Amino acid sequence: MTGLELSFLIYLVGAAALGACIGSFLTLVTYRLPREEPIGMTRSRCPACRATLRIRDLVPVLSWCWQRGRCGQCGVGVSMRYPLTELACAIGAALAFFYYGTSWQAVAIAGLWWSMVAIILTDLEHTIILDEVQIAVGLLGVLYGVAGGVAIEGMVRGAVAGAAIGFALKYGFLYFRNKDGLGMGDVKFLAVAGIWLADAANFVPFLFFSGVLGIASGLLWRALGHGERFPFGPSLALALLLCIVQPDVANGFWQLYGLLR
Ligand SMILES: [Zn+2]
């Protein structure tokens, strides 16, 4: 193994470890913020026995594995949500480094992935997207744009287009279908997604994928017996990530759809 390969491997493992720690933080944020509990500096406790978690209980993914999914002190089962969130965030960070190297784009893409994980967690459980996450997605979009040489005007145009599309969809649904199809969280997300897309034209594949994923997740949501109103945030976030990291695939699918129509 050459020195270059070794340093690449060390960076890759480092990125995954950082991602896992971010994931650990996100499980805390996505649990406490929707319940209006302070994030603060209080050490995490076991929800069952209230024992303060020790350092060896706090290693992302690994703690859960070597304690076989139980609290190290009282033995009560710990939700799969913790290791899965940490693992998902680790994978996102490793992929971002693998494809974008040590660059600001890698940081922005990893951040977008982590935001998507947070959106999935809070939208599935509480049908909300945290404003803190929206702000993070917006700032990361600016970072991504600046690193890629996108003009600020483009980002502003994208954000305005996103907000306009969001409000049009929200009130269009209300007017024509007489139901609240889109929550304010979704409208805000369309606006911050516009910063990333930076051009109204890029909304076409993004909205197409959001729609396809939305219909699929809505059907699944209903099949699972959760009712008509399904969380749209995960579809929006995944569609944005897809359009940013694979613009060619996104455009290709969109053109294929145009041909088949
Ligand atoms: Zn316990």
Short mmCIF file of N, CA, C and O in Angstrom, two decimals, residues 31-102:
data_model
loop_
_atom_site.label_atom_id
_atom_site.label_comp_id
_atom_site.label_asym_id
_atom_site.label_seq_id
_atom_site.Cartn_x
_atom_site.Cartn_y
_atom_site.Cartn_z
N TYR A 31 -34.67 14.33 18.67
CA TYR A 31 -35.54 13.87 19.76
C TYR A 31 -35.98 15.05 20.62
O TYR A 31 -37.16 15.20 20.93
N ARG A 32 -35.02 15.92 20.97
CA ARG A 32 -35.31 16.96 21.96
C ARG A 32 -36.01 18.18 21.38
O ARG A 32 -36.94 18.70 21.98
N LEU A 33 -35.55 18.67 20.21
CA LEU A 33 -36.13 19.93 19.68
C LEU A 33 -37.64 19.84 19.41
O LEU A 33 -38.37 20.74 19.81
N PRO A 34 -38.14 18.77 18.76
CA PRO A 34 -39.60 18.72 18.55
C PRO A 34 -40.37 18.65 19.87
O PRO A 34 -41.53 19.02 19.93
N ARG A 35 -39.74 18.17 20.95
CA ARG A 35 -40.40 18.10 22.25
C ARG A 35 -40.12 19.34 23.09
O ARG A 35 -40.44 19.36 24.27
N GLU A 36 -39.47 20.31 22.47
CA GLU A 36 -39.11 21.57 23.13
C GLU A 36 -38.30 21.35 24.40
O GLU A 36 -38.45 22.07 25.39
N GLU A 37 -37.44 20.34 24.37
CA GLU A 37 -36.49 20.14 25.47
C GLU A 37 -35.19 20.83 25.09
O GLU A 37 -34.84 20.87 23.91
N PRO A 38 -34.47 21.41 26.06
CA PRO A 38 -33.21 22.08 25.71
C PRO A 38 -32.16 21.07 25.25
O PRO A 38 -32.13 19.93 25.74
N ILE A 39 -31.34 21.48 24.27
CA ILE A 39 -30.26 20.59 23.83
C ILE A 39 -29.15 20.64 24.88
O ILE A 39 -28.63 19.63 25.29
N GLY A 40 -28.84 21.86 25.32
CA GLY A 40 -27.92 22.11 26.43
C GLY A 40 -26.67 21.26 26.47
O GLY A 40 -26.29 20.64 25.50
N MET A 41 -26.05 21.28 27.58
CA MET A 41 -24.80 20.55 27.75
C MET A 41 -24.99 19.36 28.68
O MET A 41 -24.05 18.74 29.10
N THR A 42 -26.25 19.07 29.02
CA THR A 42 -26.49 17.94 29.93
C THR A 42 -26.07 16.65 29.22
O THR A 42 -26.34 16.46 28.04
N ARG A 43 -25.42 15.78 29.96
CA ARG A 43 -25.03 14.49 29.40
C ARG A 43 -26.28 13.68 29.13
O ARG A 43 -27.29 13.79 29.82
N SER A 44 -26.21 12.82 28.09
CA SER A 44 -27.36 11.99 27.75
C SER A 44 -27.62 10.97 28.85
O SER A 44 -26.68 10.47 29.48
N ARG A 45 -28.90 10.70 29.06
CA ARG A 45 -29.29 9.71 30.06
C ARG A 45 -30.07 8.60 29.37
O ARG A 45 -30.64 8.80 28.33
N CYS A 46 -30.08 7.45 30.03
CA CYS A 46 -30.93 6.35 29.57
C CYS A 46 -32.38 6.74 29.90
O CYS A 46 -32.67 7.09 31.03
N PRO A 47 -33.30 6.71 28.89
CA PRO A 47 -34.67 7.14 29.16
C PRO A 47 -35.38 6.22 30.16
O PRO A 47 -36.34 6.64 30.81
N ALA A 48 -34.90 4.99 30.32
CA ALA A 48 -35.57 4.06 31.22
C ALA A 48 -35.08 4.21 32.66
O ALA A 48 -35.87 4.42 33.59
N CYS A 49 -33.75 4.12 32.90
CA CYS A 49 -33.26 4.12 34.28
C CYS A 49 -32.67 5.46 34.69
O CYS A 49 -32.28 5.64 35.84
N ARG A 50 -32.63 6.43 33.75
CA ARG A 50 -32.13 7.79 34.02
C ARG A 50 -30.65 7.82 34.37
O ARG A 50 -30.14 8.85 34.81
N ALA A 51 -29.95 6.71 34.24
CA ALA A 51 -28.52 6.72 34.52
C ALA A 51 -27.81 7.55 33.45
O ALA A 51 -28.13 7.46 32.27
N THR A 52 -26.85 8.38 33.88
CA THR A 52 -26.05 9.14 32.92
C THR A 52 -25.20 8.15 32.12
O THR A 52 -24.60 7.24 32.68
N LEU A 53 -25.19 8.35 30.80
CA LEU A 53 -24.44 7.41 29.96
C LEU A 53 -22.95 7.65 30.14
O LEU A 53 -22.49 8.78 30.24
N ARG A 54 -22.20 6.54 30.21
CA ARG A 54 -20.75 6.66 30.37
C ARG A 54 -20.10 6.81 29.00
O ARG A 54 -20.75 6.59 27.99
N ILE A 55 -18.83 7.17 29.01
CA ILE A 55 -18.12 7.39 27.74
C ILE A 55 -18.24 6.16 26.85
O ILE A 55 -18.52 6.27 25.66
N ARG A 56 -18.08 4.97 27.45
CA ARG A 56 -18.13 3.77 26.60
C ARG A 56 -19.54 3.44 26.11
O ARG A 56 -19.73 2.57 25.27
N ASP A 57 -20.57 4.14 26.64
CA ASP A 57 -21.93 3.97 26.12
C ASP A 57 -22.18 4.91 24.95
O ASP A 57 -23.23 4.86 24.32
N LEU A 58 -21.23 5.83 24.72
CA LEU A 58 -21.48 6.93 23.78
C LEU A 58 -20.74 6.77 22.45
O LEU A 58 -20.79 7.66 21.61
N VAL A 59 -20.04 5.64 22.25
CA VAL A 59 -19.34 5.46 20.98
C VAL A 59 -20.39 5.14 19.91
O VAL A 59 -21.12 4.16 20.04
N PRO A 60 -20.51 5.97 18.87
CA PRO A 60 -21.55 5.74 17.86
C PRO A 60 -21.48 4.33 17.29
O PRO A 60 -20.39 3.79 17.10
N VAL A 61 -22.61 3.76 16.99
CA VAL A 61 -22.79 2.43 16.38
C VAL A 61 -22.20 1.32 17.26
O VAL A 61 -22.89 0.37 17.63
N LEU A 62 -20.91 1.45 17.63
CA LEU A 62 -20.21 0.36 18.30
C LEU A 62 -20.79 0.05 19.69
O LEU A 62 -20.97 -1.12 20.04
N SER A 63 -21.12 1.12 20.46
CA SER A 63 -21.69 0.89 21.79
C SER A 63 -22.94 0.02 21.69
O SER A 63 -23.11 -0.94 22.44
N TRP A 64 -23.78 0.39 20.74
CA TRP A 64 -25.05 -0.35 20.56
C TRP A 64 -24.74 -1.81 20.21
O TRP A 64 -25.41 -2.71 20.72
N CYS A 65 -23.73 -2.04 19.38
CA CYS A 65 -23.40 -3.41 18.96
C CYS A 65 -22.85 -4.23 20.12
O CYS A 65 -23.31 -5.33 20.37
N TRP A 66 -21.83 -3.68 20.85
CA TRP A 66 -21.22 -4.54 21.87
C TRP A 66 -22.11 -4.68 23.09
O TRP A 66 -21.90 -5.54 23.93
N GLN A 67 -23.14 -3.84 23.22
CA GLN A 67 -24.09 -4.06 24.31
C GLN A 67 -25.36 -4.73 23.82
O GLN A 67 -26.37 -4.78 24.51
N ARG A 68 -25.29 -5.23 22.56
CA ARG A 68 -26.38 -5.96 21.92
C ARG A 68 -27.71 -5.20 22.03
O ARG A 68 -28.76 -5.78 22.33
N GLY A 69 -27.65 -3.89 21.78
CA GLY A 69 -28.87 -3.08 21.73
C GLY A 69 -29.55 -2.88 23.06
O GLY A 69 -30.76 -2.67 23.10
N ARG A 70 -28.79 -2.95 24.16
CA ARG A 70 -29.40 -2.73 25.48
C ARG A 70 -28.65 -1.64 26.23
O ARG A 70 -27.47 -1.42 25.99
N CYS A 71 -29.33 -1.02 27.20
CA CYS A 71 -28.67 -0.06 28.08
C CYS A 71 -27.64 -0.82 28.91
O CYS A 71 -27.95 -1.88 29.46
N GLY A 72 -26.41 -0.28 28.99
CA GLY A 72 -25.33 -0.96 29.71
C GLY A 72 -25.60 -1.07 31.20
O GLY A 72 -24.95 -1.84 31.90
N GLN A 73 -26.55 -0.28 31.71
CA GLN A 73 -26.75 -0.26 33.16
C GLN A 73 -28.04 -0.94 33.63
O GLN A 73 -28.05 -1.61 34.65
N CYS A 74 -29.14 -0.76 32.88
CA CYS A 74 -30.39 -1.40 33.33
C CYS A 74 -30.84 -2.52 32.40
O CYS A 74 -31.74 -3.29 32.73
N GLY A 75 -30.23 -2.62 31.21
CA GLY A 75 -30.55 -3.73 30.32
C GLY A 75 -31.80 -3.54 29.46
O GLY A 75 -32.18 -4.44 28.72
N VAL A 76 -32.43 -2.36 29.57
CA VAL A 76 -33.60 -2.09 28.73
C VAL A 76 -33.16 -1.92 27.27
O VAL A 76 -32.08 -1.38 27.01
N GLY A 77 -33.97 -2.40 26.32
CA GLY A 77 -33.62 -2.32 24.91
C GLY A 77 -33.50 -0.88 24.42
O GLY A 77 -34.29 -0.03 24.80
N VAL A 78 -32.47 -0.62 23.62
CA VAL A 78 -32.27 0.71 23.04
C VAL A 78 -32.70 0.65 21.58
O VAL A 78 -32.33 -0.27 20.86
N SER A 79 -33.50 1.64 21.14
CA SER A 79 -34.07 1.66 19.79
C SER A 79 -32.99 1.55 18.72
O SER A 79 -31.91 2.12 18.83
N MET A 80 -33.33 0.82 17.63
CA MET A 80 -32.47 0.70 16.45
C MET A 80 -32.22 2.06 15.81
O MET A 80 -31.30 2.23 15.01
N ARG A 81 -33.09 3.01 16.11
CA ARG A 81 -32.99 4.35 15.53
C ARG A 81 -31.61 4.97 15.77
O ARG A 81 -31.08 5.65 14.91
N TYR A 82 -31.02 4.69 16.94
CA TYR A 82 -29.72 5.30 17.26
C TYR A 82 -28.60 4.78 16.36
O TYR A 82 -27.99 5.58 15.64
N PRO A 83 -28.33 3.47 16.35
CA PRO A 83 -27.23 3.02 15.49
C PRO A 83 -27.51 3.24 14.01
O PRO A 83 -26.58 3.54 13.26
N LEU A 84 -28.78 3.14 13.59
CA LEU A 84 -29.09 3.32 12.16
C LEU A 84 -28.83 4.76 11.72
O LEU A 84 -28.30 5.01 10.64
N THR A 85 -29.20 5.73 12.58
CA THR A 85 -28.96 7.14 12.26
C THR A 85 -27.45 7.39 12.17
O THR A 85 -26.97 8.05 11.25
N GLU A 86 -26.71 6.86 13.15
CA GLU A 86 -25.26 7.07 13.17
C GLU A 86 -24.61 6.44 11.94
O GLU A 86 -23.75 7.04 11.29
N LEU A 87 -25.08 5.24 11.59
CA LEU A 87 -24.53 4.53 10.43
C LEU A 87 -24.84 5.30 9.14
O LEU A 87 -23.96 5.48 8.29
N ALA A 88 -26.09 5.77 9.02
CA ALA A 88 -26.48 6.52 7.81
C ALA A 88 -25.61 7.76 7.66
O ALA A 88 -25.16 8.08 6.55
N CYS A 89 -25.36 8.46 8.76
CA CYS A 89 -24.55 9.69 8.69
C CYS A 89 -23.09 9.36 8.38
O CYS A 89 -22.41 10.13 7.68
N ALA A 90 -22.59 8.23 8.89
CA ALA A 90 -21.22 7.81 8.59
C ALA A 90 -21.07 7.49 7.11
O ALA A 90 -20.10 7.90 6.47
N ILE A 91 -22.04 6.78 6.55
CA ILE A 91 -21.99 6.41 5.13
C ILE A 91 -22.01 7.68 4.26
O ILE A 91 -21.24 7.80 3.30
N GLY A 92 -22.87 8.64 4.62
CA GLY A 92 -22.95 9.89 3.85
C GLY A 92 -21.63 10.62 3.83
O GLY A 92 -21.18 11.11 2.78
N ALA A 93 -20.98 10.71 4.99
CA ALA A 93 -19.71 11.42 5.07
C ALA A 93 -18.64 10.70 4.26
O ALA A 93 -17.86 11.33 3.53
N ALA A 94 -18.60 9.36 4.35
CA ALA A 94 -17.60 8.58 3.62
C ALA A 94 -17.80 8.74 2.11
O ALA A 94 -16.85 8.94 1.36
N LEU A 95 -19.06 8.68 1.65
CA LEU A 95 -19.35 8.83 0.22
C LEU A 95 -18.97 10.23 -0.26
O LEU A 95 -18.39 10.38 -1.34
N ALA A 96 -19.28 11.25 0.55
CA ALA A 96 -18.96 12.63 0.16
C ALA A 96 -17.45 12.78 -0.01
O ALA A 96 -16.97 13.38 -0.97
N PHE A 97 -16.67 12.22 0.93
CA PHE A 97 -15.21 12.30 0.81
C PHE A 97 -14.74 11.50 -0.40
O PHE A 97 -13.87 11.95 -1.16
N PHE A 98 -15.31 10.30 -0.60
CA PHE A 98 -14.88 9.43 -1.68
C PHE A 98 -15.05 10.11 -3.04
O PHE A 98 -14.18 10.04 -3.90
N TYR A 99 -16.19 10.78 -3.24
CA TYR A 99 -16.47 11.38 -4.55
C TYR A 99 -15.97 12.81 -4.70
O TYR A 99 -15.70 13.26 -5.80
N TYR A 100 -15.88 13.56 -3.60
CA TYR A 100 -15.53 14.98 -3.72
C TYR A 100 -14.20 15.33 -3.06
O TYR A 100 -13.78 16.49 -3.10
N GLY A 101 -13.54 14.32 -2.42
CA GLY A 101 -12.24 14.57 -1.81
C GLY A 101 -12.31 15.57 -0.67
O GLY A 101 -13.37 15.79 -0.09
N THR A 102 -11.15 16.16 -0.33
CA THR A 102 -11.15 17.16 0.74
C THR A 102 -11.46 18.51 0.11
O THR A 102 -10.56 19.25 -0.30
#
